[in-house]
PDB file of C-alpha atoms in Angstrom:
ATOM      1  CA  UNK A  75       8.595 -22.852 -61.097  1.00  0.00           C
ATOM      2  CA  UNK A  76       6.389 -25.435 -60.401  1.00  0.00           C
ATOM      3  CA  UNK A  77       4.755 -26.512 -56.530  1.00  0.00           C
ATOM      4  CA  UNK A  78       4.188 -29.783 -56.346  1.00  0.00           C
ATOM      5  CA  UNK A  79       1.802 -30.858 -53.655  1.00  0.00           C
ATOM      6  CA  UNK A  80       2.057 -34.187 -52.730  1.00  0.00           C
ATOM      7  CA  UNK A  81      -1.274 -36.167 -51.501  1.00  0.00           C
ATOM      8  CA  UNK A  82      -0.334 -38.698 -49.203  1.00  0.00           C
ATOM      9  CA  UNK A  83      -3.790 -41.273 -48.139  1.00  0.00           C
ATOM     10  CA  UNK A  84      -1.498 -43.304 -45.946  1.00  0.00           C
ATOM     11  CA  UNK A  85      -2.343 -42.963 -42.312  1.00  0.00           C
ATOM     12  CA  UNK A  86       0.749 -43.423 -41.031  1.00  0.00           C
ATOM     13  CA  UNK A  87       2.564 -40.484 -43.164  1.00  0.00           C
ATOM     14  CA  UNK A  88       0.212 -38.114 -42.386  1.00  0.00           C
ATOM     15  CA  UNK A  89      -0.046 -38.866 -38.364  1.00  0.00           C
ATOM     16  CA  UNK A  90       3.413 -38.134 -38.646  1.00  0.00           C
ATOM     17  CA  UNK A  91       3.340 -35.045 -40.598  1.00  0.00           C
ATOM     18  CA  UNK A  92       0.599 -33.704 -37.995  1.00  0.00           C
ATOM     19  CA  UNK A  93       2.787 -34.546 -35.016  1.00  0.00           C
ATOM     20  CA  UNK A  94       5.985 -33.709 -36.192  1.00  0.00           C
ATOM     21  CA  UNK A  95       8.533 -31.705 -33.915  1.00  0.00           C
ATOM     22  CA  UNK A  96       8.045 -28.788 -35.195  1.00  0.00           C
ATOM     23  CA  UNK A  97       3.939 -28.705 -34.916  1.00  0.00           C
ATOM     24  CA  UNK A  98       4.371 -29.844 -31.554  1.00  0.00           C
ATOM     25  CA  UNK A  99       6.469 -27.210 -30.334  1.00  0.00           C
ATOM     26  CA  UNK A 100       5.101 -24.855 -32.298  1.00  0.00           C
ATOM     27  CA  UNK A 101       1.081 -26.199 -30.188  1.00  0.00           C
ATOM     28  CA  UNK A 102       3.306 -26.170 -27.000  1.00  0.00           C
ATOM     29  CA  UNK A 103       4.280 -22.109 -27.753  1.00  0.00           C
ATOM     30  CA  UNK A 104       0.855 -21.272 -28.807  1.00  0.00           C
ATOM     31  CA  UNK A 105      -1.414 -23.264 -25.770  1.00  0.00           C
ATOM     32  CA  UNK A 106       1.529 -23.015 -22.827  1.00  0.00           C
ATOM     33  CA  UNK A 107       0.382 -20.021 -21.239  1.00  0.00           C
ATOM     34  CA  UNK A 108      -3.315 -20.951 -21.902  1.00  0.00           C
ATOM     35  CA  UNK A 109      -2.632 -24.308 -19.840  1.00  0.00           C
ATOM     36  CA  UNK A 110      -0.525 -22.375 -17.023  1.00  0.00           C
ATOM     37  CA  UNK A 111      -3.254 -19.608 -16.560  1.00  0.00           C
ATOM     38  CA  UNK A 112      -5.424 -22.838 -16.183  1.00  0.00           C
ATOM     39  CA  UNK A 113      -3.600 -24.592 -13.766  1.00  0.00           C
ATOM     40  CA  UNK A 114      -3.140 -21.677 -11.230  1.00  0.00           C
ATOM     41  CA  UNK A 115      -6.969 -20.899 -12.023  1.00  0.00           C
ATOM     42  CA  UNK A 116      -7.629 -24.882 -10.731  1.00  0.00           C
ATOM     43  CA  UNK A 117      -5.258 -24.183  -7.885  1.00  0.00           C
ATOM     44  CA  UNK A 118      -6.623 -20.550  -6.874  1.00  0.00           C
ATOM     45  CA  UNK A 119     -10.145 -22.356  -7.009  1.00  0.00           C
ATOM     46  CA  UNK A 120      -9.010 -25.616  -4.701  1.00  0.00           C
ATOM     47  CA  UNK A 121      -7.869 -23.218  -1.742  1.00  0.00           C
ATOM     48  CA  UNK A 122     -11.186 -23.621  -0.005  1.00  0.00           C
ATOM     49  CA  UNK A 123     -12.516 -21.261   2.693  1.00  0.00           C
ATOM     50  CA  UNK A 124      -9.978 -19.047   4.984  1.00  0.00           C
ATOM     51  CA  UNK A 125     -10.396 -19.430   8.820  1.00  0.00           C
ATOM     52  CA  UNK A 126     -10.387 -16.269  11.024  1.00  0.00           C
ATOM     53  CA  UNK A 127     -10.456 -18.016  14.202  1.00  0.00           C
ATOM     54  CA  UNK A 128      -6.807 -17.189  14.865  1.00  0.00           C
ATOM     55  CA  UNK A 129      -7.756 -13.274  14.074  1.00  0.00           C
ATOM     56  CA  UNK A 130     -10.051 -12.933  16.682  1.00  0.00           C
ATOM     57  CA  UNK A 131      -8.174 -14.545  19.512  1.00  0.00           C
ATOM     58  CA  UNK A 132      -5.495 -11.915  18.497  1.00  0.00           C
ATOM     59  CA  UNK A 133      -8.203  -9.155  18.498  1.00  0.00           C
ATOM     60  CA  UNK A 134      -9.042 -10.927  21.831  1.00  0.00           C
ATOM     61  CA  UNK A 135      -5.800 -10.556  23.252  1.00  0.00           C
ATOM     62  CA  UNK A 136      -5.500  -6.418  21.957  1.00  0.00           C
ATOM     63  CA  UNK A 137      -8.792  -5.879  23.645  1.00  0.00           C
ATOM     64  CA  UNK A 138      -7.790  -7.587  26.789  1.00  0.00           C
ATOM     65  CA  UNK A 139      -4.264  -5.600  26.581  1.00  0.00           C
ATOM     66  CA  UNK A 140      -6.486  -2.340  25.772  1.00  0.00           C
ATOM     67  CA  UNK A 141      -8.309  -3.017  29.120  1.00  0.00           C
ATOM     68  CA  UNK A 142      -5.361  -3.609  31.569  1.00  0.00           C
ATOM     69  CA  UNK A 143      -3.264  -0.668  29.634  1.00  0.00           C
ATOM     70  CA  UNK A 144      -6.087   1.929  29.877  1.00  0.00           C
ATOM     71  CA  UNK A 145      -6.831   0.804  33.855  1.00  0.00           C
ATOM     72  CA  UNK A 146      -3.125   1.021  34.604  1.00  0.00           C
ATOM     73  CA  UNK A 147      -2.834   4.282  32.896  1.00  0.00           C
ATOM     74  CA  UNK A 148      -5.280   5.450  34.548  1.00  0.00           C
ATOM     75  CA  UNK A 149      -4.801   4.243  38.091  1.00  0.00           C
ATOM     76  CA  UNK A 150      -1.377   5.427  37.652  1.00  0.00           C
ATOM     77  CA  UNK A 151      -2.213   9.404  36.667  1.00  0.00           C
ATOM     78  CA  UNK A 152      -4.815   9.342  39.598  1.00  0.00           C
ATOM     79  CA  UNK A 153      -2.336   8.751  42.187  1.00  0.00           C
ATOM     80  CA  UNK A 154       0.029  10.757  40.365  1.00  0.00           C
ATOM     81  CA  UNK A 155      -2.349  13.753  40.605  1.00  0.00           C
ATOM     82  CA  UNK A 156      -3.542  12.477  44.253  1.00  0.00           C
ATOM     83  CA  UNK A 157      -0.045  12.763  45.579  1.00  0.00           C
ATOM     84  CA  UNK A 158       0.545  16.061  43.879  1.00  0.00           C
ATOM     85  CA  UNK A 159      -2.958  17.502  45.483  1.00  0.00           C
ATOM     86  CA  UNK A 160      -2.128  16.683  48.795  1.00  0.00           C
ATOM     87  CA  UNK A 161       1.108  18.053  48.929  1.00  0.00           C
ATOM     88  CA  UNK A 162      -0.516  21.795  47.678  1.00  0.00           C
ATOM     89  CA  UNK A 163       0.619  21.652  44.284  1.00  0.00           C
ATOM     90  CA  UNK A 164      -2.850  21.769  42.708  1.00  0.00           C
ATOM     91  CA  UNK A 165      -0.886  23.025  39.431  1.00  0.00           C
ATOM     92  CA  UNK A 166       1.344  19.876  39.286  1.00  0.00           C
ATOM     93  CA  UNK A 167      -1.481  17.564  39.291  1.00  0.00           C
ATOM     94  CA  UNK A 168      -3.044  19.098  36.632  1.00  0.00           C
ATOM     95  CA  UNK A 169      -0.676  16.967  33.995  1.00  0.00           C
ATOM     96  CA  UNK A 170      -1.621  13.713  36.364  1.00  0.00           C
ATOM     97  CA  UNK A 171      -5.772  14.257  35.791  1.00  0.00           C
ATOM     98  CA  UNK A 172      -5.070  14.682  31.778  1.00  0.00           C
ATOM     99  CA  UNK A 173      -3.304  11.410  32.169  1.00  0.00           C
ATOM    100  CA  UNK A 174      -6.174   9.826  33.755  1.00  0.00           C
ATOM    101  CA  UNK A 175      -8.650  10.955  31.391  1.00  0.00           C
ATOM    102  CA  UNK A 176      -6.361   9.432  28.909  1.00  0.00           C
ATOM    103  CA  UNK A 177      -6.293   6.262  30.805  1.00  0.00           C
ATOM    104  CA  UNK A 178     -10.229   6.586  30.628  1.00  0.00           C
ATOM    105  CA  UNK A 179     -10.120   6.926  27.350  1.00  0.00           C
ATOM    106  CA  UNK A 180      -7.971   3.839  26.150  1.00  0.00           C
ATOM    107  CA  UNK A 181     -10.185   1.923  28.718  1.00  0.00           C
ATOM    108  CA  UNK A 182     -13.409   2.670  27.504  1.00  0.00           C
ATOM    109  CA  UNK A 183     -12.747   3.251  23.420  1.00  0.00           C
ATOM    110  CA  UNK A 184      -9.762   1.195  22.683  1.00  0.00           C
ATOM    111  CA  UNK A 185     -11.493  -1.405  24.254  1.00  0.00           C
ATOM    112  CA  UNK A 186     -14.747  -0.663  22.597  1.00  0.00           C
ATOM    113  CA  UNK A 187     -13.672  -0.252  19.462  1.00  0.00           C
ATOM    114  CA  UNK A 188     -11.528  -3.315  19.087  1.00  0.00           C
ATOM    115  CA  UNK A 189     -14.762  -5.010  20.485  1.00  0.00           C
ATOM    116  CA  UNK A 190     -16.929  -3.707  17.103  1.00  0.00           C
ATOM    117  CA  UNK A 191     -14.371  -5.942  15.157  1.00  0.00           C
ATOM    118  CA  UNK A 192     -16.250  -8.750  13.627  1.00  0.00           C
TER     119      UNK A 192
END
């Protein structure tokens, strides 16, 4: 058995050996993911800087809510315990202070800490 190998100097014939269908699909299998990996890389890359302005209006708006939440809880468990006090029922009023001091507490570190947020 005998292999001939044919030497071909025409241009022509041998551009269109290199691009034949076969070694084009065969370039399209091996660099496809390459060029997709690429492409989402250049797109990844283009997406600039991210704004946070919209974050801290929100964190805004919790402190803000923190405030008036913690003031009304607080206000509220105060005259809770107030009413409670004055009637003689110094053990019913007990349940109305811990809800102030709860109050106090959303009012002064809820609000706080949502105010440490960058």
């Amino acid at each position: 058995m005998q292999i001939k190998v044919r030497l071909d100097s025409r241009p022509i014939q041998r551009w269109a050996r290199l691009f034949s269908k076969q070694t084009l699909l065969r370039a399209a299998r091996v660099m496809g993911p390459t060029l997709v990996a690429l492409t989402f890389a250049g797109v990844a890359h283009a997406q600039g800087t991210m704004d946070f302005s919209g974050a801290q209006t929100l964190m805004g708006t919790f402190k803000t809510f923190a405030i008036y939440a913690g003031a009304f809880i607080c206000f509220g468990g105060l005259i809770f315990a107030g009413i409670r006090m004055m009637s003689g029922r110094f053990q019913d009023a007990i349940p109305g202070l811990f809800g102030a001091l709860f109050g106090a507490g959303v009012l002064g570190w809820g609000a706080g800490w949502i105010g440490l947020a960058p």
